[in-house]
Structures are given as structure tokens and as C-alpha cells.
């Protein structure tokens, strides 16, 4: 009872990280319930239309043809006003920077993408991927130090805090839904950039929550 497999993904197809491979992972886990890192509005729309969409949705739709199971969006933390515009501004500033730090960052991002394309889910669900994520955040901060722009720093810190708040609410939702909808096997699909902190939250919730879930890494 209450076995849940954590499967970390990439939201778009990239080489061997694709919907077919994710479907195989989902089919292997044989979940009775699927928790998805997705906003409710996007979730409702995505499963109504028959159009290409996120990698995860494509794989889950294929699984639902074989088994009629609950699939629940658990990313319910509200997006801050102007968040998308702010992130686009931050990304644009970094991509157009000609500093050596920005070039190092772009090289690291490209290196990471190449490994994802080659090794797929195996890499995304590894400690090695976590190290890349930490280094990407560290290099991003170094670029911003060189650019010395208070507004860009504000956006960066806001983005980091928003991630932590979203991750905590996602975990709260999973435990709440697990009480409401008891299951034998479940999976949690979430972007691999969240993996390290989600694992720390799993340990925290396992100590504090009354309901004990049997978490398994993919």
C-alpha cells in the first residue's frame, strides 16, 4: 500500500528523452494514480485537446489508453504576477551577455542538454544531473554579479523562492490526495531540476507526516 515512484523528466522531447521512453517507465511502474507537476488550468486543457503537447502529457495519454487511472495536477502554487515577463527578461539579459561567465553558462547548459539527449531518463534521475543543476544556478548567479543589475538579481531570487514554494505545495498536495484517494502504486512526474530539493522534502515529510508513503526513486 502507498508505494510511489519518483520519475524526473524533461518537459520537451530531446533525443533519448522522449514520450516513448517515459511511457515505458510509467508502464513499468504500473501506477493506480499519477501525480503530475502541472497547473490545474493547463492540465484540464491539455487532456481535452488532441494536439502535441508536453512530453509527460503525451506519455500519460498513452498510458490512459491501457488503464483508466486518476491523474492529478499537484502544482497549485499561484504564479506571481508578471513572472513570465520577468523570467524572459532575465533569460534575455544572460543570453545577450558577452561575458566569459555567460559563455561558461551557455556551454554548461549545452553540455547538459547533450547528456540528456544521449542518456535520457537514466541521467535525469541521477545525482549527476543534480550536480549540473546546482552548477547552472551557481554560474547564473556569477553572471548576474558581473552584470551588477539589481532588477535581474531580484528576478533570480524571486525565481529561486518560487521554486521552493511550489515544491513544498506539491508535496503537501501529494500527501493530502493520498489520504483522500488511497492507492497501491503511484508515480510522481516532475521536472528533473526539482529532484534534489524534492528528495529532501520527501525525507522531511516522512518524518513529520502521519501517513507514510513508500517512496522509490526511478
GROMACS .gro file of C-alpha atoms in nm:
model
  218
    1UNK     CA    1   0.000   0.000   0.000
    2UNK     CA    2   0.114   0.355  -0.079
    3UNK     CA    3   0.417   0.283  -0.297
    4UNK     CA    4   0.509   0.590  -0.500
    5UNK     CA    5   0.783   0.611  -0.763
    6UNK     CA    6   0.952   0.945  -0.828
    7UNK     CA    7   1.018   0.989  -1.201
    8UNK     CA    8   1.204   1.305  -1.300
    9UNK     CA    9   1.161   1.425  -1.655
   10UNK     CA   10   1.235   1.691  -1.915
   11UNK     CA   11   0.926   1.880  -2.030
   12UNK     CA   12   1.012   1.861  -2.400
   13UNK     CA   13   1.149   1.578  -2.613
   14UNK     CA   14   1.525   1.572  -2.651
   15UNK     CA   15   1.688   1.272  -2.818
   16UNK     CA   16   1.650   0.964  -2.599
   17UNK     CA   17   1.446   1.167  -2.354
   18UNK     CA   18   1.112   1.125  -2.527
   19UNK     CA   19   0.750   1.031  -2.471
   20UNK     CA   20   0.804   0.668  -2.574
   21UNK     CA   21   1.075   0.617  -2.312
   22UNK     CA   22   0.865   0.789  -2.046
   23UNK     CA   23   0.567   0.571  -2.136
   24UNK     CA   24   0.786   0.263  -2.082
   25UNK     CA   25   0.882   0.396  -1.738
   26UNK     CA   26   0.519   0.460  -1.648
   27UNK     CA   27   0.412   0.119  -1.779
   28UNK     CA   28   0.691  -0.044  -1.577
   29UNK     CA   29   0.569   0.127  -1.258
   30UNK     CA   30   0.204   0.027  -1.326
   31UNK     CA   31   0.056   0.314  -1.119
   32UNK     CA   32  -0.301   0.326  -0.992
   33UNK     CA   33  -0.267   0.704  -0.967
   34UNK     CA   34  -0.040   0.960  -1.137
   35UNK     CA   35   0.064   1.288  -0.976
   36UNK     CA   36   0.167   1.549  -1.233
   37UNK     CA   37   0.370   1.868  -1.194
   38UNK     CA   38   0.111   2.080  -1.370
   39UNK     CA   39  -0.123   2.371  -1.308
   40UNK     CA   40  -0.493   2.276  -1.298
   41UNK     CA   41  -0.593   2.503  -1.589
   42UNK     CA   42  -0.317   2.369  -1.816
   43UNK     CA   43  -0.398   2.012  -1.712
   44UNK     CA   44  -0.768   2.044  -1.794
   45UNK     CA   45  -0.696   2.200  -2.134
   46UNK     CA   46  -0.416   1.960  -2.230
   47UNK     CA   47  -0.627   1.649  -2.176
   48UNK     CA   48  -0.924   1.791  -2.367
   49UNK     CA   49  -0.741   1.872  -2.690
   50UNK     CA   50  -0.587   1.629  -2.934
   51UNK     CA   51  -0.274   1.830  -3.009
   52UNK     CA   52   0.101   1.778  -2.947
   53UNK     CA   53   0.188   1.899  -2.601
   54UNK     CA   54   0.434   1.834  -2.316
   55UNK     CA   55   0.634   1.511  -2.317
   56UNK     CA   56   0.467   1.400  -1.993
   57UNK     CA   57   0.115   1.454  -2.120
   58UNK     CA   58   0.184   1.256  -2.438
   59UNK     CA   59   0.316   0.963  -2.233
   60UNK     CA   60   0.034   0.974  -1.978
   61UNK     CA   61  -0.231   0.988  -2.252
   62UNK     CA   62  -0.082   0.671  -2.399
   63UNK     CA   63  -0.089   0.500  -2.058
   64UNK     CA   64  -0.453   0.603  -2.007
   65UNK     CA   65  -0.545   0.408  -2.322
   66UNK     CA   66  -0.435   0.094  -2.137
   67UNK     CA   67  -0.557   0.177  -1.786
   68UNK     CA   68  -0.821   0.417  -1.661
   69UNK     CA   69  -0.648   0.573  -1.360
   70UNK     CA   70  -0.663   0.902  -1.175
   71UNK     CA   71  -0.406   1.157  -1.290
   72UNK     CA   72  -0.394   1.464  -1.071
   73UNK     CA   73  -0.225   1.803  -1.121
   74UNK     CA   74  -0.045   1.893  -0.800
   75UNK     CA   75   0.136   2.215  -0.895
   76UNK     CA   76  -0.121   2.451  -0.743
   77UNK     CA   77   0.106   2.731  -0.617
   78UNK     CA   78  -0.011   3.057  -0.782
   79UNK     CA   79   0.223   3.207  -1.041
   80UNK     CA   80   0.336   3.554  -0.928
   81UNK     CA   81   0.209   3.847  -1.132
   82UNK     CA   82   0.447   3.930  -1.415
   83UNK     CA   83   0.650   3.612  -1.353
   84UNK     CA   84   0.679   3.504  -1.718
   85UNK     CA   85   0.780   3.853  -1.830
   86UNK     CA   86   1.041   3.872  -1.554
   87UNK     CA   87   1.192   3.533  -1.642
   88UNK     CA   88   1.205   3.628  -2.010
   89UNK     CA   89   1.387   3.949  -1.916
   90UNK     CA   90   1.640   3.756  -1.707
   91UNK     CA   91   1.698   3.494  -1.977
   92UNK     CA   92   1.737   3.757  -2.249
   93UNK     CA   93   1.993   3.952  -2.044
   94UNK     CA   94   2.204   3.641  -1.984
   95UNK     CA   95   2.186   3.517  -2.344
   96UNK     CA   96   2.294   3.856  -2.478
   97UNK     CA   97   2.579   3.898  -2.230
   98UNK     CA   98   2.926   3.866  -2.384
   99UNK     CA   99   3.097   3.796  -2.052
  100UNK     CA  100   3.314   3.488  -2.004
  101UNK     CA  101   3.080   3.379  -1.722
  102UNK     CA  102   2.781   3.385  -1.957
  103UNK     CA  103   2.972   3.184  -2.217
  104UNK     CA  104   3.065   2.928  -1.950
  105UNK     CA  105   2.699   2.905  -1.851
  106UNK     CA  106   2.580   2.851  -2.209
  107UNK     CA  107   2.847   2.585  -2.262
  108UNK     CA  108   2.735   2.406  -1.946
  109UNK     CA  109   2.369   2.420  -2.049
  110UNK     CA  110   2.456   2.279  -2.392
  111UNK     CA  111   2.668   2.005  -2.233
  112UNK     CA  112   2.379   1.914  -2.004
  113UNK     CA  113   2.135   1.901  -2.297
  114UNK     CA  114   2.368   1.672  -2.490
  115UNK     CA  115   2.381   1.425  -2.200
  116UNK     CA  116   2.001   1.436  -2.160
  117UNK     CA  117   1.964   1.362  -2.532
  118UNK     CA  118   2.208   1.073  -2.504
  119UNK     CA  119   2.113   0.913  -2.172
  120UNK     CA  120   1.751   1.022  -2.124
  121UNK     CA  121   1.565   0.934  -1.805
  122UNK     CA  122   1.859   0.745  -1.657
  123UNK     CA  123   2.060   1.066  -1.639
  124UNK     CA  124   1.768   1.288  -1.534
  125UNK     CA  125   1.706   1.060  -1.235
  126UNK     CA  126   2.066   1.066  -1.113
  127UNK     CA  127   2.282   1.257  -0.865
  128UNK     CA  128   2.495   1.359  -1.164
  129UNK     CA  129   2.204   1.560  -1.305
  130UNK     CA  130   2.156   1.727  -0.965
  131UNK     CA  131   2.518   1.844  -0.977
  132UNK     CA  132   2.461   2.001  -1.318
  133UNK     CA  133   2.151   2.182  -1.190
  134UNK     CA  134   2.341   2.324  -0.893
  135UNK     CA  135   2.629   2.435  -1.115
  136UNK     CA  136   2.389   2.602  -1.360
  137UNK     CA  137   2.233   2.801  -1.076
  138UNK     CA  138   2.578   2.890  -0.943
  139UNK     CA  139   2.703   3.010  -1.282
  140UNK     CA  140   2.381   3.207  -1.336
  141UNK     CA  141   2.447   3.393  -1.013
  142UNK     CA  142   2.805   3.463  -1.120
  143UNK     CA  143   2.680   3.613  -1.447
  144UNK     CA  144   2.444   3.839  -1.254
  145UNK     CA  145   2.723   3.952  -1.022
  146UNK     CA  146   2.922   4.063  -1.327
  147UNK     CA  147   2.618   4.235  -1.482
  148UNK     CA  148   2.556   4.411  -1.149
  149UNK     CA  149   2.187   4.473  -1.214
  150UNK     CA  150   1.965   4.486  -0.903
  151UNK     CA  151   1.648   4.415  -1.101
  152UNK     CA  152   1.797   4.098  -1.252
  153UNK     CA  153   1.909   3.985  -0.908
  154UNK     CA  154   1.556   4.044  -0.776
  155UNK     CA  155   1.412   3.824  -1.052
  156UNK     CA  156   1.669   3.549  -0.988
  157UNK     CA  157   1.599   3.540  -0.614
  158UNK     CA  158   1.225   3.551  -0.677
  159UNK     CA  159   1.255   3.257  -0.916
  160UNK     CA  160   1.452   3.053  -0.662
  161UNK     CA  161   1.198   3.123  -0.387
  162UNK     CA  162   0.909   3.046  -0.620
  163UNK     CA  163   1.064   2.705  -0.692
  164UNK     CA  164   1.089   2.624  -0.320
  165UNK     CA  165   0.731   2.737  -0.253
  166UNK     CA  166   0.598   2.535  -0.547
  167UNK     CA  167   0.787   2.222  -0.444
  168UNK     CA  168   0.657   2.239  -0.088
  169UNK     CA  169   0.297   2.284  -0.201
  170UNK     CA  170   0.336   1.996  -0.449
  171UNK     CA  171   0.442   1.767  -0.165
  172UNK     CA  172   0.158   1.886   0.056
  173UNK     CA  173  -0.088   1.810  -0.223
  174UNK     CA  174   0.050   1.461  -0.277
  175UNK     CA  175   0.011   1.370   0.089
  176UNK     CA  176  -0.336   1.526   0.102
  177UNK     CA  177  -0.453   1.341  -0.210
  178UNK     CA  178  -0.300   1.016  -0.085
  179UNK     CA  179  -0.527   1.031   0.218
  180UNK     CA  180  -0.829   1.113   0.001
  181UNK     CA  181  -0.751   0.856  -0.271
  182UNK     CA  182  -0.574   0.552  -0.119
  183UNK     CA  183  -0.365   0.360  -0.372
  184UNK     CA  184  -0.130   0.065  -0.405
  185UNK     CA  185   0.109   0.214  -0.659
  186UNK     CA  186   0.153   0.573  -0.774
  187UNK     CA  187   0.407   0.779  -0.964
  188UNK     CA  188   0.507   1.142  -0.936
  189UNK     CA  189   0.618   1.313  -1.258
  190UNK     CA  190   0.825   1.628  -1.208
  191UNK     CA  191   1.098   1.817  -1.390
  192UNK     CA  192   1.447   1.692  -1.309
  193UNK     CA  193   1.554   2.037  -1.194
  194UNK     CA  194   1.341   1.982  -0.884
  195UNK     CA  195   1.485   1.641  -0.796
  196UNK     CA  196   1.739   1.732  -0.528
  197UNK     CA  197   1.505   1.951  -0.325
  198UNK     CA  198   1.208   1.716  -0.369
  199UNK     CA  199   1.415   1.431  -0.223
  200UNK     CA  200   1.498   1.648   0.078
  201UNK     CA  201   1.126   1.723   0.118
  202UNK     CA  202   1.044   1.353   0.094
  203UNK     CA  203   1.275   1.291   0.391
  204UNK     CA  204   1.115   1.581   0.580
  205UNK     CA  205   0.759   1.467   0.516
  206UNK     CA  206   0.844   1.107   0.601
  207UNK     CA  207   0.950   1.221   0.947
  208UNK     CA  208   0.659   1.458   1.010
  209UNK     CA  209   0.354   1.329   0.819
  210UNK     CA  210   0.116   1.083   0.981
  211UNK     CA  211   0.071   0.897   0.652
  212UNK     CA  212   0.385   0.709   0.550
  213UNK     CA  213   0.444   0.672   0.176
  214UNK     CA  214   0.688   0.416   0.044
  215UNK     CA  215   0.893   0.637  -0.190
  216UNK     CA  216   1.103   0.474  -0.462
  217UNK     CA  217   1.343   0.654  -0.698
  218UNK     CA  218   1.318   0.561  -1.064
   0.00000   0.00000   0.00000
